[in-house]
Amino acid sequence: MFQTTSFTTLIVGVFVVYVLHTCWVMYGIVYTKPCENPKLENCINPYLAGKPRLQLSIYTALRPNADGGHTLIHEEEDFDVETKFERIVNVSLPKKTCKNGTLYAMVFLHQAGMSPWQDPRQVHLVSQLTTYMIPKPPEVSLISGEEATQAEQLKRKPKGGDPAVDRPVSHWRSRLTLNVVSEDFIFDRDFLPSDVHRYLRVFQNGKKRVYLPLLFVDELSNRVKDLMEINSTSTELPLTISYDTISLGKLRFWIHMQDAVYSLQQFGFTEKDADEIKGIFVETNLYFLALTFFVAAFHLLFDFLAFKHDISFWKQKKSMVGMSSKAVLWRCFSTIVIFMYLFDEQTSLLVLIPAGVGSMIEVWKVKKAFKIQVIWKGVKPTFIFGKSDESERRTVEYDTLAMKYLSYLLYPMCIGGAVYALVFLRYKSWFSWIINSLVNGVYAFGFLFMLPQLFVNYKFKSVTHLPWKAFMYKAFNTFIDDIFAFIITMPTSHRLACFRDDVVFLVYLYQRW
């Protein structure tokens, strides 16, 4: 007991240090030390303080250095830094872009009435207007075959045409979000942040050092839902150009977040996986985002502690007295079905990986619950089931009785739902229909399979046989999952299941009381 408490205390201590360190790092990102005396030589003054007349010009080009020509698509002649706006322009696509090529946007902020290519005091950034993604497979009616011809056409395209469905194709980013730091911040050259340095262009104006406007292209605003597939018939596509001011602290934070997303993509995260992380930052208020960080940190702590106590409980478990073995078997089956469903829906790795780990743990629990021994004879496994004592047989009797009454309600509803979905809904394949039907049954009526354990508890008039430490940590995480259900993108049925578990834990707590 002492060793367990000491280890848990150590983990909590590491967690507290981690949270405090993260808060210190976040403070260092948001806060920038200003130059106290603007007349000193090491101070860098803002160019915008002189209220210059500026112009915003946006060009498209096939290459980021504009080799091969460029095309003007939009300009704001009397550009006011403090005035936000949103413009929708139609962009003509070059032939190379239509043939699975790329296109870049070149954004210039320069002196009004002067060409940006000749202005020595211009700032510009290059942003990619296209990205590569695997198109979503078409969904068809498995009964009538409706839209099947469209799917066949996609598969039978000639070699000179567009790529097959399973190959990445060029997609159009329909949003371009621009920001300029509007505050007249005076930098201290000795404390110049490294993240801002790459966006800073400085020139000498007499004895003063002046930095040009801090222009920023918000790549986090480019979401998968805004992408449009480009094909050989696309000649013109809309582009929404949005502009707003940004504070220096938020600019630095956004730079770090964009670098983090880019690093994840370099490690193999797809555009869709990165999009889930973008949604957390873009579609969430910064204060709510800070709260989410603390909630996520506690979720990580409770996850680890629940995992530790759950594994310890089942590792030491020798008897299944008072434990519903069918509930354990159902939980294993349901977690595997949910994992396959999330995989079929191409859900974010943030959700998929924990689901896969949970499935493996549940398989191990089934092996312990049914006292299964696996003996290998060459490549052929032999399964041996252990014997049950009198108390365990009583538990199985109560367990079977509860499942008998549940089956009268559960099976007809699951079969009816599957038939309804087959007739009226569309799916990518028969496998997709089977997985969706199973997971809908799990999500809609899965909590009913937790009722046999409640029934066993009632019959034995005891809950001491349950892993209460692990249960309580999981209960805390269940309520935390309710918050994440509104933040991370996931299927609606998976989101509703988070709230379903709340009811079950409340009933367990009532029984304990």
mmCIF file of C-alpha atoms in Angstrom, residues 281-466:
data_model
loop_
_atom_site.group_PDB
_atom_site.id
_atom_site.type_symbol
_atom_site.label_atom_id
_atom_site.label_comp_id
_atom_site.label_asym_id
_atom_site.label_seq_id
_atom_site.Cartn_x
_atom_site.Cartn_y
_atom_site.Cartn_z
ATOM 1 C CA PHE A 281 -7.309 26.407 -31.862
ATOM 2 C CA VAL A 282 -9.296 28.219 -34.564
ATOM 3 C CA GLU A 283 -12.880 27.538 -33.485
ATOM 4 C CA THR A 284 -12.249 28.024 -29.767
ATOM 5 C CA ASN A 285 -11.935 31.166 -27.688
ATOM 6 C CA LEU A 286 -8.403 31.641 -26.299
ATOM 7 C CA TYR A 287 -9.629 31.661 -22.700
ATOM 8 C CA PHE A 288 -11.646 28.517 -23.329
ATOM 9 C CA LEU A 289 -8.559 27.081 -25.014
ATOM 10 C CA ALA A 290 -6.527 27.698 -21.851
ATOM 11 C CA LEU A 291 -9.241 25.933 -19.836
ATOM 12 C CA THR A 292 -9.145 23.067 -22.347
ATOM 13 C CA PHE A 293 -5.397 22.688 -21.772
ATOM 14 C CA PHE A 294 -5.870 22.246 -18.022
ATOM 15 C CA VAL A 295 -8.793 19.879 -18.565
ATOM 16 C CA ALA A 296 -6.717 17.846 -21.046
ATOM 17 C CA ALA A 297 -3.832 17.703 -18.568
ATOM 18 C CA PHE A 298 -6.113 16.312 -15.843
ATOM 19 C CA HIS A 299 -7.619 13.905 -18.403
ATOM 20 C CA LEU A 300 -4.121 12.588 -19.105
ATOM 21 C CA LEU A 301 -3.429 12.182 -15.372
ATOM 22 C CA PHE A 302 -6.728 10.385 -14.675
ATOM 23 C CA ASP A 303 -6.251 8.194 -17.763
ATOM 24 C CA PHE A 304 -2.883 7.025 -16.486
ATOM 25 C CA LEU A 305 -4.097 6.425 -12.925
ATOM 26 C CA ALA A 306 -7.232 4.594 -14.137
ATOM 27 C CA PHE A 307 -5.100 2.454 -16.434
ATOM 28 C CA LYS A 308 -2.661 1.667 -13.619
ATOM 29 C CA HIS A 309 -5.360 0.670 -11.085
ATOM 30 C CA ASP A 310 -7.424 -1.225 -13.664
ATOM 31 C CA ILE A 311 -4.455 -3.311 -14.769
ATOM 32 C CA SER A 312 -3.456 -3.947 -11.138
ATOM 33 C CA PHE A 313 -7.014 -5.029 -10.261
ATOM 34 C CA TRP A 314 -7.337 -7.506 -13.134
ATOM 35 C CA LYS A 315 -3.794 -8.768 -12.718
ATOM 36 C CA GLN A 316 -4.574 -9.792 -9.127
ATOM 37 C CA LYS A 317 -8.103 -11.030 -9.926
ATOM 38 C CA LYS A 318 -8.421 -14.762 -9.214
ATOM 39 C CA SER A 319 -12.192 -15.128 -8.911
ATOM 40 C CA MET A 320 -15.139 -13.705 -10.861
ATOM 41 C CA VAL A 321 -17.526 -13.720 -7.877
ATOM 42 C CA GLY A 322 -19.847 -10.709 -8.181
ATOM 43 C CA MET A 323 -18.434 -9.757 -11.580
ATOM 44 C CA SER A 324 -20.541 -10.009 -14.739
ATOM 45 C CA SER A 325 -18.422 -11.991 -17.209
ATOM 46 C CA LYS A 326 -20.902 -11.235 -20.008
ATOM 47 C CA ALA A 327 -20.509 -7.518 -19.361
ATOM 48 C CA VAL A 328 -16.732 -7.956 -19.737
ATOM 49 C CA LEU A 329 -17.235 -9.900 -22.972
ATOM 50 C CA TRP A 330 -19.650 -7.301 -24.310
ATOM 51 C CA ARG A 331 -17.300 -4.454 -23.397
ATOM 52 C CA CYS A 332 -14.525 -6.192 -25.343
ATOM 53 C CA PHE A 333 -16.778 -6.704 -28.370
ATOM 54 C CA SER A 334 -18.087 -3.127 -28.289
ATOM 55 C CA THR A 335 -14.632 -1.520 -28.013
ATOM 56 C CA ILE A 336 -13.407 -3.547 -31.011
ATOM 57 C CA VAL A 337 -16.493 -2.544 -33.030
ATOM 58 C CA ILE A 338 -16.047 1.120 -32.074
ATOM 59 C CA PHE A 339 -12.368 0.985 -33.059
ATOM 60 C CA MET A 340 -13.234 -0.509 -36.478
ATOM 61 C CA TYR A 341 -15.973 2.116 -36.944
ATOM 62 C CA LEU A 342 -13.634 5.000 -36.113
ATOM 63 C CA PHE A 343 -11.067 3.520 -38.494
ATOM 64 C CA ASP A 344 -13.683 3.193 -41.255
ATOM 65 C CA GLU A 345 -14.763 6.826 -40.697
ATOM 66 C CA GLN A 346 -11.114 7.978 -40.945
ATOM 67 C CA THR A 347 -11.382 9.616 -37.524
ATOM 68 C CA SER A 348 -8.501 11.635 -36.094
ATOM 69 C CA LEU A 349 -5.565 9.717 -34.613
ATOM 70 C CA LEU A 350 -6.254 11.630 -31.382
ATOM 71 C CA VAL A 351 -9.370 9.453 -30.997
ATOM 72 C CA LEU A 352 -8.293 6.341 -32.936
ATOM 73 C CA ILE A 353 -5.091 5.455 -31.053
ATOM 74 C CA PRO A 354 -6.656 5.435 -27.526
ATOM 75 C CA ALA A 355 -9.550 3.349 -28.893
ATOM 76 C CA GLY A 356 -7.095 0.778 -30.294
ATOM 77 C CA VAL A 357 -5.155 0.536 -27.020
ATOM 78 C CA GLY A 358 -8.429 0.150 -25.107
ATOM 79 C CA SER A 359 -9.476 -2.720 -27.387
ATOM 80 C CA MET A 360 -6.295 -4.684 -26.643
ATOM 81 C CA ILE A 361 -6.765 -4.213 -22.892
ATOM 82 C CA GLU A 362 -10.365 -5.459 -23.078
ATOM 83 C CA VAL A 363 -9.231 -8.618 -24.931
ATOM 84 C CA TRP A 364 -6.788 -9.284 -22.092
ATOM 85 C CA LYS A 365 -9.604 -8.812 -19.531
ATOM 86 C CA VAL A 366 -11.751 -11.419 -21.344
ATOM 87 C CA LYS A 367 -8.862 -13.865 -21.093
ATOM 88 C CA LYS A 368 -8.679 -13.253 -17.331
ATOM 89 C CA ALA A 369 -12.466 -13.316 -16.787
ATOM 90 C CA PHE A 370 -13.009 -16.674 -18.510
ATOM 91 C CA LYS A 371 -9.726 -18.116 -17.182
ATOM 92 C CA ILE A 372 -8.544 -18.872 -20.706
ATOM 93 C CA GLN A 373 -5.175 -20.504 -21.235
ATOM 94 C CA VAL A 374 -3.671 -20.594 -24.702
ATOM 95 C CA ILE A 375 -1.402 -23.565 -25.479
ATOM 96 C CA TRP A 376 0.415 -23.521 -28.802
ATOM 97 C CA LYS A 377 1.018 -26.779 -30.642
ATOM 98 C CA GLY A 378 3.184 -25.600 -33.492
ATOM 99 C CA VAL A 379 1.166 -22.881 -35.219
ATOM 100 C CA LYS A 380 -2.211 -24.203 -33.923
ATOM 101 C CA PRO A 381 -3.498 -22.676 -30.656
ATOM 102 C CA THR A 382 -5.533 -24.671 -28.127
ATOM 103 C CA PHE A 383 -7.848 -22.815 -25.708
ATOM 104 C CA ILE A 384 -8.441 -24.240 -22.221
ATOM 105 C CA PHE A 385 -11.141 -22.711 -19.981
ATOM 106 C CA GLY A 386 -10.795 -22.811 -16.174
ATOM 107 C CA LYS A 387 -13.418 -24.214 -13.781
ATOM 108 C CA SER A 388 -15.813 -22.111 -11.666
ATOM 109 C CA ASP A 389 -16.646 -22.566 -7.976
ATOM 110 C CA GLU A 390 -20.129 -22.383 -6.405
ATOM 111 C CA SER A 391 -20.088 -18.596 -5.854
ATOM 112 C CA GLU A 392 -18.975 -17.992 -9.421
ATOM 113 C CA ARG A 393 -21.762 -20.241 -10.722
ATOM 114 C CA ARG A 394 -24.304 -18.160 -8.789
ATOM 115 C CA THR A 395 -22.861 -15.041 -10.418
ATOM 116 C CA VAL A 396 -23.158 -16.633 -13.868
ATOM 117 C CA GLU A 397 -26.778 -17.572 -13.075
ATOM 118 C CA TYR A 398 -27.722 -13.976 -12.207
ATOM 119 C CA ASP A 399 -25.727 -12.741 -15.172
ATOM 120 C CA THR A 400 -27.528 -15.073 -17.599
ATOM 121 C CA LEU A 401 -30.949 -14.140 -16.194
ATOM 122 C CA ALA A 402 -30.285 -10.424 -16.727
ATOM 123 C CA MET A 403 -29.047 -11.017 -20.284
ATOM 124 C CA LYS A 404 -32.124 -13.116 -21.100
ATOM 125 C CA TYR A 405 -34.529 -10.264 -20.403
ATOM 126 C CA LEU A 406 -32.280 -7.732 -22.130
ATOM 127 C CA SER A 407 -32.136 -9.806 -25.316
ATOM 128 C CA TYR A 408 -35.931 -9.531 -25.769
ATOM 129 C CA LEU A 409 -35.536 -5.777 -26.161
ATOM 130 C CA LEU A 410 -32.078 -5.456 -27.642
ATOM 131 C CA TYR A 411 -31.935 -7.849 -30.585
ATOM 132 C CA PRO A 412 -35.158 -6.761 -32.390
ATOM 133 C CA MET A 413 -34.180 -3.088 -32.102
ATOM 134 C CA CYS A 414 -30.647 -3.682 -33.457
ATOM 135 C CA ILE A 415 -31.891 -5.811 -36.368
ATOM 136 C CA GLY A 416 -34.636 -3.299 -37.186
ATOM 137 C CA GLY A 417 -32.137 -0.428 -37.172
ATOM 138 C CA ALA A 418 -29.763 -2.329 -39.487
ATOM 139 C CA VAL A 419 -32.556 -3.106 -42.001
ATOM 140 C CA TYR A 420 -33.738 0.519 -41.958
ATOM 141 C CA ALA A 421 -30.200 1.763 -42.620
ATOM 142 C CA LEU A 422 -29.727 -0.717 -45.476
ATOM 143 C CA VAL A 423 -32.889 0.471 -47.241
ATOM 144 C CA PHE A 424 -32.790 4.218 -46.700
ATOM 145 C CA LEU A 425 -29.124 5.171 -46.185
ATOM 146 C CA ARG A 426 -26.019 5.051 -48.424
ATOM 147 C CA TYR A 427 -22.667 3.483 -47.581
ATOM 148 C CA LYS A 428 -19.249 3.096 -49.170
ATOM 149 C CA SER A 429 -19.404 -0.733 -49.036
ATOM 150 C CA TRP A 430 -21.115 -3.702 -47.373
ATOM 151 C CA PHE A 431 -18.365 -3.692 -44.753
ATOM 152 C CA SER A 432 -19.183 -0.063 -43.985
ATOM 153 C CA TRP A 433 -22.886 -0.969 -43.524
ATOM 154 C CA ILE A 434 -22.073 -3.877 -41.190
ATOM 155 C CA ILE A 435 -19.716 -1.762 -39.067
ATOM 156 C CA ASN A 436 -22.177 1.160 -38.939
ATOM 157 C CA SER A 437 -25.059 -1.153 -37.952
ATOM 158 C CA LEU A 438 -23.007 -2.781 -35.201
ATOM 159 C CA VAL A 439 -21.688 0.487 -33.840
ATOM 160 C CA ASN A 440 -25.148 2.088 -33.874
ATOM 161 C CA GLY A 441 -26.334 -0.821 -31.776
ATOM 162 C CA VAL A 442 -23.369 -0.380 -29.435
ATOM 163 C CA TYR A 443 -23.873 3.360 -29.085
ATOM 164 C CA ALA A 444 -27.669 3.312 -28.836
ATOM 165 C CA PHE A 445 -28.169 0.246 -26.622
ATOM 166 C CA GLY A 446 -24.666 -0.619 -25.444
ATOM 167 C CA PHE A 447 -25.263 0.821 -21.997
ATOM 168 C CA LEU A 448 -27.941 -1.880 -21.521
ATOM 169 C CA PHE A 449 -25.138 -4.435 -21.406
ATOM 170 C CA MET A 450 -23.787 -2.655 -18.348
ATOM 171 C CA LEU A 451 -27.083 -3.397 -16.570
ATOM 172 C CA PRO A 452 -26.242 -7.093 -15.826
ATOM 173 C CA GLN A 453 -23.440 -5.866 -13.551
ATOM 174 C CA LEU A 454 -25.926 -3.623 -11.766
ATOM 175 C CA PHE A 455 -28.283 -6.600 -11.441
ATOM 176 C CA VAL A 456 -25.490 -8.776 -10.016
ATOM 177 C CA ASN A 457 -24.633 -6.026 -7.524
ATOM 178 C CA TYR A 458 -28.278 -5.892 -6.464
ATOM 179 C CA LYS A 459 -28.508 -9.667 -5.972
ATOM 180 C CA PHE A 460 -25.276 -9.880 -3.958
ATOM 181 C CA LYS A 461 -26.086 -6.661 -2.043
ATOM 182 C CA SER A 462 -22.444 -5.704 -2.442
ATOM 183 C CA VAL A 463 -20.126 -3.645 -4.664
ATOM 184 C CA THR A 464 -16.830 -4.517 -2.962
ATOM 185 C CA HIS A 465 -15.846 -6.795 -5.857
ATOM 186 C CA LEU A 466 -15.634 -3.864 -8.288
#
